[in-house]
Each structure stands twice: as structure tokens, then as C-alpha cells.
Coordinates of C-alpha atoms in Angstrom, one line a residue:
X30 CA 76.4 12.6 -44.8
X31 CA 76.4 14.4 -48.0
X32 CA 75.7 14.0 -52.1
X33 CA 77.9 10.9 -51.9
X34 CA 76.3 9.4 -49.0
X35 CA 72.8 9.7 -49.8
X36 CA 73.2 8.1 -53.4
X37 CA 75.6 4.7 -52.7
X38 CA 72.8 4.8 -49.7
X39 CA 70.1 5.1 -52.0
X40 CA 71.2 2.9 -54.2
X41 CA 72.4 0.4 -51.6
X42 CA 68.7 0.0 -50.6
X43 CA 67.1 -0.2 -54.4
X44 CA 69.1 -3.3 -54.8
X45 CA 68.8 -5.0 -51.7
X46 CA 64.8 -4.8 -52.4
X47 CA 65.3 -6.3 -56.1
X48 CA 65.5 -3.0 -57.8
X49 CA 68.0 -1.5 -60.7
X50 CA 69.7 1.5 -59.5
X51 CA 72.7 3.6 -60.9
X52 CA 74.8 6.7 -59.6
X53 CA 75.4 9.8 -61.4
X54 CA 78.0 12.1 -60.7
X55 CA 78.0 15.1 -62.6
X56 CA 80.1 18.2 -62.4
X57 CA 80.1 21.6 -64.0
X58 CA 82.6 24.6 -63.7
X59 CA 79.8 26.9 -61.4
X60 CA 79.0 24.9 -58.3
X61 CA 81.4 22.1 -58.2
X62 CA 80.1 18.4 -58.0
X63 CA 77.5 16.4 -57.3
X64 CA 76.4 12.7 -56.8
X65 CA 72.6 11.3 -57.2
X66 CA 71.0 7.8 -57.5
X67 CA 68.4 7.1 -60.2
X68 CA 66.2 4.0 -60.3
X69 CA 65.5 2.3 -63.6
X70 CA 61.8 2.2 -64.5
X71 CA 62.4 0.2 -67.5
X72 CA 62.4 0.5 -71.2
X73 CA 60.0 2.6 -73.1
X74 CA 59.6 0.6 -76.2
X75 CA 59.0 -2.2 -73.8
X76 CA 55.4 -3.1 -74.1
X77 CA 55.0 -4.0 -70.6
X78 CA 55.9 -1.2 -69.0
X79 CA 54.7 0.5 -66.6
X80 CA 56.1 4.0 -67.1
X81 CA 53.3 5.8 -67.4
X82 CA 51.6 4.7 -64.2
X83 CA 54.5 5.1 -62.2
X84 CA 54.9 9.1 -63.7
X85 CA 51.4 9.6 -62.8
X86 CA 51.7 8.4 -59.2
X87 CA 54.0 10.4 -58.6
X88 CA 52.9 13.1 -60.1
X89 CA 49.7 12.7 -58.0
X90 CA 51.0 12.1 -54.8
X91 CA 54.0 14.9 -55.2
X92 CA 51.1 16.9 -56.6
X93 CA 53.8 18.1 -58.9
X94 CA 53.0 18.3 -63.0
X95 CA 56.7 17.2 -64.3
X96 CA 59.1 14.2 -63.8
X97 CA 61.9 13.9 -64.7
X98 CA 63.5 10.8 -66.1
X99 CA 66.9 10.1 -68.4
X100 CA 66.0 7.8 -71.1
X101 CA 69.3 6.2 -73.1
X102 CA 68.7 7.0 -76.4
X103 CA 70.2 3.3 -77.6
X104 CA 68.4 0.9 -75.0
X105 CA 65.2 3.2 -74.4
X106 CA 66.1 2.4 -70.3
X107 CA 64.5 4.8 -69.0
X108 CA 66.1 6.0 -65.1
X109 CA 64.3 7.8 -62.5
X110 CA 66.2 10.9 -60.9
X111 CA 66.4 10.8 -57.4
X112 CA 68.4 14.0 -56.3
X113 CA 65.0 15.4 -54.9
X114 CA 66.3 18.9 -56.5
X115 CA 63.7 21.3 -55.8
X116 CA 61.3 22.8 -58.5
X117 CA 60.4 26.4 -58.6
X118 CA 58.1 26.3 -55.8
X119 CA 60.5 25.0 -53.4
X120 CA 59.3 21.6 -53.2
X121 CA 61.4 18.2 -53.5
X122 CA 60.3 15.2 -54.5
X123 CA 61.8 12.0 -56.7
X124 CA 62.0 12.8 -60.3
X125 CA 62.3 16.3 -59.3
X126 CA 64.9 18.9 -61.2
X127 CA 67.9 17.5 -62.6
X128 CA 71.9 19.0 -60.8
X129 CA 73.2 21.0 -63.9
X130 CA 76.1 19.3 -64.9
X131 CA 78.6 19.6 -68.3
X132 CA 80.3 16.4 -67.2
X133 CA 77.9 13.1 -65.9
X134 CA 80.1 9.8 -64.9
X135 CA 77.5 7.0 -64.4
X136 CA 78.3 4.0 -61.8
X137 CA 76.6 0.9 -61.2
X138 CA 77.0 -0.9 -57.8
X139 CA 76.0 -3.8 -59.1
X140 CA 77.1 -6.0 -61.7
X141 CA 73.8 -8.3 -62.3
X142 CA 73.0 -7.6 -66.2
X143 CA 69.4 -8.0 -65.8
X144 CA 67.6 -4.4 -65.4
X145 CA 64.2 -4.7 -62.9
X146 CA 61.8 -2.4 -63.0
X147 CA 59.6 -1.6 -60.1
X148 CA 55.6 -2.3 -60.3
X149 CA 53.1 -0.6 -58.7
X150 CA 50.5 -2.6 -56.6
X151 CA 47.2 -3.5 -57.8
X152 CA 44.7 -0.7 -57.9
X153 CA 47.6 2.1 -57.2
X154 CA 47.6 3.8 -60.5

């Protein structure tokens, strides 16, 4: 399969599992388009979250020091990239580099209005 593929895939499986997932596709004039699934980690003025936690996890166990996340500037949802772009070391992990785009078109594969966030297991953080 290909960009496509792997995000409705992606995504397919986030929401079977109780998740909230969206699909990005962005496009620029260099290198054509490109589809990705992010998973939403919740909102950041949410005092319940637990975004930090779940940036440090994976930080530790991509042993990678950056994440990155969109965060809606309105809502303060804040959506975990999962392109698995690789950083300047070659490596590729979830919240890795963002695709490059001019033009982002976002789609939701489901039309539930509540958001879920994931939660890490006791004692994982």
C-alpha cells in the first residue's frame, strides 16, 4: 500500500480500539502529496490531561528528544503525528517530523463528536 493506505489503516484501527484519529493530507508544489493519521491526545488546557506523560514515553522509548504534535489553536486539541517521517538521524518513530506541506486537508473517519484521548497504564510514565 502506500501514504493513503497506511493512514485510513491507521486510523481504522485508533477507532476500533476507542481512540480519536484524523487524516491529513497535505500537498506542496516540490514533492507532490501526502496522507498521514494523527491521534488526538487531548486538550492542553484540559486539566486532566495526560500530554505530558505520553510526550515523555515516547520520548523515552524512541529515545528521541522532540515530538511533534499539532495543537488547534481554538480548541487547544492537541493531535499526535503519525507519518513516522524520519529525523535527522534517520530514525522513525510516532510524533516524528512533520511531511512539508503549503496545503493540509483534514478528514475524520468518524463522525462521533466526543474526542478520547488515550491513557497510559499505571506506573508507565
Amino acid at each position: 500500500g502506500d501514504c493513503n493506505d497506511f493512514a485510513i489503516l491507521m486510523s481504522a484501527i485508533i477507532e476500533e480500539i476507542g481512540g480519536t484519529s484524523r487524516i491529513l493530507l497535505a500537498q506542496n508544489n516540490s514533492t507532490g502529496g501526502h496522507a498521514y493519521a494523527e491521534i488526538y491526545l487531548g486538550a492542553s488546557n484540559d486539566p486532566n490531561n495526560q500530554l505530558e506523560e505520553i510526550i515523555n514515553w515516547l520520548k523515552q522509548n524512541y529515545d528521541t528528544d522532540m515530538i511533534y504534535t499539532h495543537i488547534d489553536t481554538d480548541t487547544k486539541d492537541v493531535w499526535l503525528n503519525l507519518d513516522w517521517g524520519q529525523d535527522e538521524k534517520g530514525n522513525a518513530y510516532p510524533g516524528g517530523p512533520f511531511f512539508q506541506g503549503d496545503k493540509h486537508i483534514v478528514i475524520r473517519i468518524s463522525d462521533k463528536p466526543a474526542k478520547t484521548p488515550p491513557k497510559l497504564p499505571e506506573g508507565a510514565a
